[in-house]
Tab-separated table of C-alpha atoms in Angstrom:
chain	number	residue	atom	x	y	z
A	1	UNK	CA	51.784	116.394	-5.244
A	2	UNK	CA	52.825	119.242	-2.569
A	3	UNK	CA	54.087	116.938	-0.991
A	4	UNK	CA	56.428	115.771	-3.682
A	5	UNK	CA	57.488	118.718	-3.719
A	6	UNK	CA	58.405	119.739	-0.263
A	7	UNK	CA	60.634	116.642	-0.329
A	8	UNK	CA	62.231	117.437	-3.256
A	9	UNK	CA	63.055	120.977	-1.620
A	10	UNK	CA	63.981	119.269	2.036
A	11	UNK	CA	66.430	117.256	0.039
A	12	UNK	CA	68.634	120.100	-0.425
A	13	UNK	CA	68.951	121.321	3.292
A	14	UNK	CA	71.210	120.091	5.121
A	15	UNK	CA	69.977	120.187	8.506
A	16	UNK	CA	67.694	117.626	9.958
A	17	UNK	CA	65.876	119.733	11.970
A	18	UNK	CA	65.395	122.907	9.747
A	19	UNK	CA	63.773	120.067	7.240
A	20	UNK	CA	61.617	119.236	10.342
A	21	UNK	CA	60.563	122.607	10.825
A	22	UNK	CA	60.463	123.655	6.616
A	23	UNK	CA	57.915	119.898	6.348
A	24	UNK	CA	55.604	121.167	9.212
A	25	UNK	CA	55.041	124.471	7.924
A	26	UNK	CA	54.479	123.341	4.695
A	27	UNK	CA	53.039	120.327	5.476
A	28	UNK	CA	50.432	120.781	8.119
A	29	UNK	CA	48.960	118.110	10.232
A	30	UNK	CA	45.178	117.765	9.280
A	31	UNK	CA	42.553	118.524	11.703
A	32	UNK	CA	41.576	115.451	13.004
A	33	UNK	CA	38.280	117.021	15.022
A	34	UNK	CA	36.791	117.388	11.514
A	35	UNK	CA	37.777	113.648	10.604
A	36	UNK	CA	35.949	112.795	13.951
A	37	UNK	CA	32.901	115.091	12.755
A	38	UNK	CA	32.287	113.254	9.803
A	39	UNK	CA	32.942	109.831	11.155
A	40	UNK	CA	30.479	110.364	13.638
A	41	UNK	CA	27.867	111.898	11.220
A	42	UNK	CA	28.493	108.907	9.212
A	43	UNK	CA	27.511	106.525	11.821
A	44	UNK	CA	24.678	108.738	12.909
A	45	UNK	CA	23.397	108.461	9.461
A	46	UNK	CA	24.107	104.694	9.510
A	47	UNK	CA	21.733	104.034	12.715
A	48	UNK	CA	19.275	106.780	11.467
A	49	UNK	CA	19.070	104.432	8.124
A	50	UNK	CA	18.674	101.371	10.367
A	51	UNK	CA	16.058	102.575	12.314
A	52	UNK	CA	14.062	103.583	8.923
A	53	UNK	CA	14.464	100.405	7.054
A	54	UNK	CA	13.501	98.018	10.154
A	55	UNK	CA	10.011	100.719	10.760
A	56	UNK	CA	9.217	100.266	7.239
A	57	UNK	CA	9.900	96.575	7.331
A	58	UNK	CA	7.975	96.213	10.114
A	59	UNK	CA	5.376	97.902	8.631
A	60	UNK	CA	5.027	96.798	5.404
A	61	UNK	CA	4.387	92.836	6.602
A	62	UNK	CA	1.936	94.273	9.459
A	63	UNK	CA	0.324	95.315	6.438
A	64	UNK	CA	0.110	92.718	4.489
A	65	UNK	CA	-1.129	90.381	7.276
A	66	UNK	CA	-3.646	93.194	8.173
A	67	UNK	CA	-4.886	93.549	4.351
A	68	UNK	CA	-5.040	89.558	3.866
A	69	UNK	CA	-7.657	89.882	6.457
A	70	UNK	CA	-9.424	92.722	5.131
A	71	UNK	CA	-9.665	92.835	1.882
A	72	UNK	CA	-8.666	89.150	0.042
A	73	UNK	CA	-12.000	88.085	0.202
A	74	UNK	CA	-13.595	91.376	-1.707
A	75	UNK	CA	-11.222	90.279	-4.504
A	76	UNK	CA	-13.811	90.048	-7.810
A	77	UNK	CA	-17.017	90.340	-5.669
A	78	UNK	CA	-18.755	92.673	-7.544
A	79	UNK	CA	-17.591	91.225	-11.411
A	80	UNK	CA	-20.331	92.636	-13.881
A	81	UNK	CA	-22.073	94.865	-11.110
A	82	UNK	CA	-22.578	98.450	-11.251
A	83	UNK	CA	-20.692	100.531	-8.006
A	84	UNK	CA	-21.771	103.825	-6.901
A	85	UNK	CA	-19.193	105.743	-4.903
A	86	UNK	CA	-20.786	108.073	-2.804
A	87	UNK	CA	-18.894	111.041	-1.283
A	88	UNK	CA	-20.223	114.456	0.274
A	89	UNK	CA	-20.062	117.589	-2.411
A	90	UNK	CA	-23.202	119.541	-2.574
A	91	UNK	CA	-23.997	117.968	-5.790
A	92	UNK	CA	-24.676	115.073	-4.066
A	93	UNK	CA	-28.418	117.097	-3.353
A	94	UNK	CA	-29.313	116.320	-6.956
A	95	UNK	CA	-28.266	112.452	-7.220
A	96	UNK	CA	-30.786	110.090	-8.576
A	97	UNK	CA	-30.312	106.873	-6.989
A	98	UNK	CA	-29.440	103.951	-9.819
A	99	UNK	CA	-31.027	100.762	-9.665
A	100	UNK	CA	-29.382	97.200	-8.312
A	101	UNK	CA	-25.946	99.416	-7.873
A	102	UNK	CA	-23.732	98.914	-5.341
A	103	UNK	CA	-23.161	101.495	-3.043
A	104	UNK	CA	-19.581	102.399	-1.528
A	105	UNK	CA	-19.989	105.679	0.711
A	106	UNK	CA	-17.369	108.010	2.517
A	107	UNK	CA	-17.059	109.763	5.897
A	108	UNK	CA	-20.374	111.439	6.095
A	109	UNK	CA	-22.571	109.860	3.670
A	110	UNK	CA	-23.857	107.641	6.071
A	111	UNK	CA	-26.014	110.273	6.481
A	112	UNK	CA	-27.525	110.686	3.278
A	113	UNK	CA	-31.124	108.969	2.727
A	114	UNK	CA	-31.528	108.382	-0.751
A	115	UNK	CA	-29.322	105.213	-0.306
A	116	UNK	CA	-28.741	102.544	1.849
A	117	UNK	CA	-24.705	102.170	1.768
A	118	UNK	CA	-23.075	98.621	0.983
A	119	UNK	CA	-19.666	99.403	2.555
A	120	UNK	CA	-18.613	102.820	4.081
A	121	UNK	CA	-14.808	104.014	4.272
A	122	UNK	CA	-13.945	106.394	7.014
A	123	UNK	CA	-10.324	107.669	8.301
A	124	UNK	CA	-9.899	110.709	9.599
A	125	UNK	CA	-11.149	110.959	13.253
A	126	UNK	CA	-10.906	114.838	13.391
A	127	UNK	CA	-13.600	115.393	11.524
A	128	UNK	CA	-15.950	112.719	12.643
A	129	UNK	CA	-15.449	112.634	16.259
A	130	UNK	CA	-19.223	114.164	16.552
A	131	UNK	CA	-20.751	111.324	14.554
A	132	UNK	CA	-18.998	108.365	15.386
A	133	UNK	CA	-21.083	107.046	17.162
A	134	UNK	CA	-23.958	107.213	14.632
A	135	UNK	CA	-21.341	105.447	12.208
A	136	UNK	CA	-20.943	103.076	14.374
A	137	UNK	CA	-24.377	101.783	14.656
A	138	UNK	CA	-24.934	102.911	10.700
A	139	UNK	CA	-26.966	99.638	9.454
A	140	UNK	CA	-27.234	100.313	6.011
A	141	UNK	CA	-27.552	97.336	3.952
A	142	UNK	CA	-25.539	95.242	5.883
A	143	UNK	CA	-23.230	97.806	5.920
A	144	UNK	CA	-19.354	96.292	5.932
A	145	UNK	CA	-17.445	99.457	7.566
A	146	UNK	CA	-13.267	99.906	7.315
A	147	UNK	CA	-11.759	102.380	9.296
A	148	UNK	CA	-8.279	103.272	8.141
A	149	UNK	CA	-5.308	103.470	9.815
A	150	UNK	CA	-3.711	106.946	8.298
A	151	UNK	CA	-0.918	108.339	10.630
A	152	UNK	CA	-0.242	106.062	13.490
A	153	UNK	CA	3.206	105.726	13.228
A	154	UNK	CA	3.127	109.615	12.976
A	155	UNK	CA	2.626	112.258	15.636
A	156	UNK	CA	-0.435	112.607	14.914
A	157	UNK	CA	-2.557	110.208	16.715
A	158	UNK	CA	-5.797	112.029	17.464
A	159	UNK	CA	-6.397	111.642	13.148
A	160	UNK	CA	-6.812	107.604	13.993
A	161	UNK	CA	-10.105	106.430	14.757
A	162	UNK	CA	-9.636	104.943	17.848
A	163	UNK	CA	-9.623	100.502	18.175
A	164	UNK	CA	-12.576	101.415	20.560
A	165	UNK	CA	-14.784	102.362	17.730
A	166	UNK	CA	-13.836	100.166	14.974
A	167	UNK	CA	-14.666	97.478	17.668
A	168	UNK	CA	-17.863	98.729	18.341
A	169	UNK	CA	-18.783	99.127	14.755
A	170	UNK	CA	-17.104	95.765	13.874
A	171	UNK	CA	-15.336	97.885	11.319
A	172	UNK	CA	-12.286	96.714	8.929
A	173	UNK	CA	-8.803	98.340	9.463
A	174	UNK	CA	-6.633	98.957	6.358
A	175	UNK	CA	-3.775	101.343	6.224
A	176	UNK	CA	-2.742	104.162	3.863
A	177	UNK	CA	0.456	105.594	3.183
A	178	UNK	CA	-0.397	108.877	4.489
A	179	UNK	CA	2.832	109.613	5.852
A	180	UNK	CA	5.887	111.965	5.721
A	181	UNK	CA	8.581	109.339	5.252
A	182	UNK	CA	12.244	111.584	5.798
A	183	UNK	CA	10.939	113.541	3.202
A	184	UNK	CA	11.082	111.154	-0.188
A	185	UNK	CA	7.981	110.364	0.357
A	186	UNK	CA	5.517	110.085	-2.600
A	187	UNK	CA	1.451	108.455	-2.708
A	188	UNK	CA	0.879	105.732	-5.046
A	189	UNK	CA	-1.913	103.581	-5.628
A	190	UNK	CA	-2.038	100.132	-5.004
A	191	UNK	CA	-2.822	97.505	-7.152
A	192	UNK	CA	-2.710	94.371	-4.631
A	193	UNK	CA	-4.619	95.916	-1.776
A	194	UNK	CA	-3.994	92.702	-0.031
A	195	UNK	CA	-0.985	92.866	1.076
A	196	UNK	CA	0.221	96.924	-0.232
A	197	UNK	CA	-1.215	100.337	1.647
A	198	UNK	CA	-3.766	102.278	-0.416
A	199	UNK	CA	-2.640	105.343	-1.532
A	200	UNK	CA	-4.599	108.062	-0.100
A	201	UNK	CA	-3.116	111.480	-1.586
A	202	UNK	CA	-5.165	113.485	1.289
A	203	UNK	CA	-8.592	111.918	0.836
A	204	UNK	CA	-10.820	108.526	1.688
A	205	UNK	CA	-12.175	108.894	-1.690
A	206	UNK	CA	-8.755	107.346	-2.940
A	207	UNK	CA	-8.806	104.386	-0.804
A	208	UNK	CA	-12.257	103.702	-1.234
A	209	UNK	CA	-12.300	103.524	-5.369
A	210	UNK	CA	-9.120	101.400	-4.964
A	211	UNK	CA	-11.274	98.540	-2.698
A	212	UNK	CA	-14.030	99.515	-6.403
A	213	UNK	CA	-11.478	98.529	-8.603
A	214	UNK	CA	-10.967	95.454	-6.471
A	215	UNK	CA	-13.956	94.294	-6.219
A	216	UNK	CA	-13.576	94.650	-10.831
A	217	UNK	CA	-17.322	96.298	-11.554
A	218	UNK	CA	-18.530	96.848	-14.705
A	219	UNK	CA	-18.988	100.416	-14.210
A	220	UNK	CA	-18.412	102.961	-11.406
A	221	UNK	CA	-20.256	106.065	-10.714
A	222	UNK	CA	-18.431	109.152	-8.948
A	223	UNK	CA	-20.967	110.953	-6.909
A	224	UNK	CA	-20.522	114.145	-5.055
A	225	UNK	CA	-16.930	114.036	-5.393
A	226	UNK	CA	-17.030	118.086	-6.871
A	227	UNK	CA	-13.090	119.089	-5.533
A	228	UNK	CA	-13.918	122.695	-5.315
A	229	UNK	CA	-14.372	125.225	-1.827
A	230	UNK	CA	-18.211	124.583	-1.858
A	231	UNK	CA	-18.444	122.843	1.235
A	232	UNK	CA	-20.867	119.767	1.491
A	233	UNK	CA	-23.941	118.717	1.077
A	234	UNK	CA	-25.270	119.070	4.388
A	235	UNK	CA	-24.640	122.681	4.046
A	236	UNK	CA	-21.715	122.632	6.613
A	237	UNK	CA	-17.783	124.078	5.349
A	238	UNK	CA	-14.961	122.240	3.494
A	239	UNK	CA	-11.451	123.675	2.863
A	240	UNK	CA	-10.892	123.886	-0.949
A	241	UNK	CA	-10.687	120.709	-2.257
A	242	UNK	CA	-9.366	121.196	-5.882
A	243	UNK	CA	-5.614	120.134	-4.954
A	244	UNK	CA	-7.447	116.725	-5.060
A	245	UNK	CA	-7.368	116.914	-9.006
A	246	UNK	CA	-4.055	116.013	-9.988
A	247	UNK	CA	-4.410	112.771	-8.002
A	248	UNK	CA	-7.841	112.576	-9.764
A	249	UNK	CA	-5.577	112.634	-13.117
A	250	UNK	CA	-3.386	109.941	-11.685
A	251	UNK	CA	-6.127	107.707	-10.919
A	252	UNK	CA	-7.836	107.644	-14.210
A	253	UNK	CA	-4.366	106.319	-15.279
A	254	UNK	CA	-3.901	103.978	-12.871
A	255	UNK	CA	-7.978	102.823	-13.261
A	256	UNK	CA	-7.247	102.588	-17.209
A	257	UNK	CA	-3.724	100.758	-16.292
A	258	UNK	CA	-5.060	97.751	-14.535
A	259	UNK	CA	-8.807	97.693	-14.846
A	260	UNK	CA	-9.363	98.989	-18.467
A	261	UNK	CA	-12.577	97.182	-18.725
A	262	UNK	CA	-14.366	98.952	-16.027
A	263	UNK	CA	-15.763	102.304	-17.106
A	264	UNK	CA	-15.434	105.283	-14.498
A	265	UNK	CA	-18.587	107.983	-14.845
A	266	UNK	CA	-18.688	111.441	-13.123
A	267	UNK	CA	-22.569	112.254	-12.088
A	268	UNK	CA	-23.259	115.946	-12.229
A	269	UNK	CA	-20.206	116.627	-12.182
A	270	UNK	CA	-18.366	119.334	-10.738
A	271	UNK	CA	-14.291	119.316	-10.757
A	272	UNK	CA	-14.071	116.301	-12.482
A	273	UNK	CA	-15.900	117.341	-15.379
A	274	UNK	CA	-14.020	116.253	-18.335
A	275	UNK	CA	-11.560	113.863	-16.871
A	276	UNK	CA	-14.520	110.524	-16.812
A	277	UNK	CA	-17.411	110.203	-19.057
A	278	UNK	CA	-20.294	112.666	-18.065
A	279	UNK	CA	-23.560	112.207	-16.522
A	280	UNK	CA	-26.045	114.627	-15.865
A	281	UNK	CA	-28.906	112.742	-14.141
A	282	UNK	CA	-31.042	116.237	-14.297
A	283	UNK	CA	-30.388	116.543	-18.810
A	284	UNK	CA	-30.631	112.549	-19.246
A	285	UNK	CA	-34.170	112.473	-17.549
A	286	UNK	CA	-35.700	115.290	-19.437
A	287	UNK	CA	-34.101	113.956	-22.647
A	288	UNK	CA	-36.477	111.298	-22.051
């Protein structure tokens, strides 16, 4: 429209060159460096784009070949069995083993010796660099082990349990999605474990009652899982766990989602008291 204008106006002068010089002061030339700026951000953006969709490509089919490995053959195993998920909150000191359960433990509970485990999930390295070795030679009852993979695309590598050790233990890998992703990134669970990452929200619990769910028990017990600052049941320190509790929420929607016929049941519980049905192995047994 100025421009419109400034014609209109040049039309009246008579000289060429004053309309020249009237047009260029009116009229500026635009500032082409800026063009250049945001044509080059634009590509940047373009090949920083590129780079991020063939990673996650990549990824997601490693994945799925990985988890067609792993865990297709767990699919339905345990129909009409009871599961015990054993993780390591102080209350796991007053657990009363249950009878013909099967037992799914975390990280540490290897160590605990009112149960032999069935499987055992463990990712983080960090913390278990001065047992590994002990988990690796954990026999359980025929004790199936996975390690996860949690940040290996990441910077983080000393979190990932090194190929060493899952060889020695002949351990499972799975993957999580445990993983800034240019900052969109959100944890969900996964309902075909075969061939998606488990959503892991901070915590092996997660990926661990997702392979439960898999497996479609009849019931699953919650066991020491207390989300609070009181450390563990081998008296050593935690970090305050209760920022663990709105992904609690969003599991017992996901559990009552896609597996509505298996019920979930917190044992003495701590944190999660409320959000499952109750147990209280201590009230139960004097009731009787």
């Amino acid at each position: 429209m100025k421009k419109f204008f400034v014609n209109v106006f040049c039309a009246f002068v008579p000289s060429k060159k004053m309309r020249g010089k009237i047009r260029s002061r009116m009229l500026p030339k635009p500032d082409t460096r800026n063009v250049e700026r945001v044509i080059n951000n634009v590509w940047a953006q373009k090949s920083e784009m590129e780079t991020w969709v063939n990673r996650n490509t990549e990824k997601k089919l490693s994945t799925a070949f990985l988890h067609q490995k792993t865990f297709l053959k767990f699919k339905g195993i345990n129909t009409g069995k009871d599961i015990v998920l054993i993780a390591t909150g102080p209350s796991l000191k007053k657990f009363i083993p249950i009878k013909n359960a099967v037992y799914i433990g975390v990280n540490h509970a290897f160590k605990c010796d009112k149960v032999k485990l069935d499987y055992l999930f463990a990712q983080d390295y960090l913390g278990l660099k001065d047992c590994i070795d002990l988990m690796n030679e954990y026999k359980g009852n025929n004790c199936v082990k996975f390690y996860g993979l949690t940040t290996e695309f990441d910077t983080q590598w000393d979190r990932v349990i090194p190929e060493s050790h899952a060889i020695k233990a002949n351990a499972l890998r799975y993957r999580t999605d445990w993983e800034e992703v240019s900052g969109n990134f959100k944890c969900r669970f996964a309902y075909d474990i075969s061939v998606q990452s488990l959503g892991c929200f901070g915590s092996v619990v997660f990926p661990a009652l997702q392979f439960a769910l898999w497996t479609n028990p009849r019931r699953i017990y919650i066991v020491g899982c207390d989300c609070n600052n009181g450390g563990h049941f081998d008296n050593t320190k935690s970090a305050d766990l209760s920022y663990l509790l709105k992904p609690w929420a969003e599991f017992k929607k996901f559990a009552r989602t896609y597996y509505p016929e298996t019920e979930i049941i917190s044992v003495n519980p701590v944190g999660l008291r409320g959000l499952f049905t109750d147990f209280e192995q201590e009230k139960e047994k004097h009731e009787v």
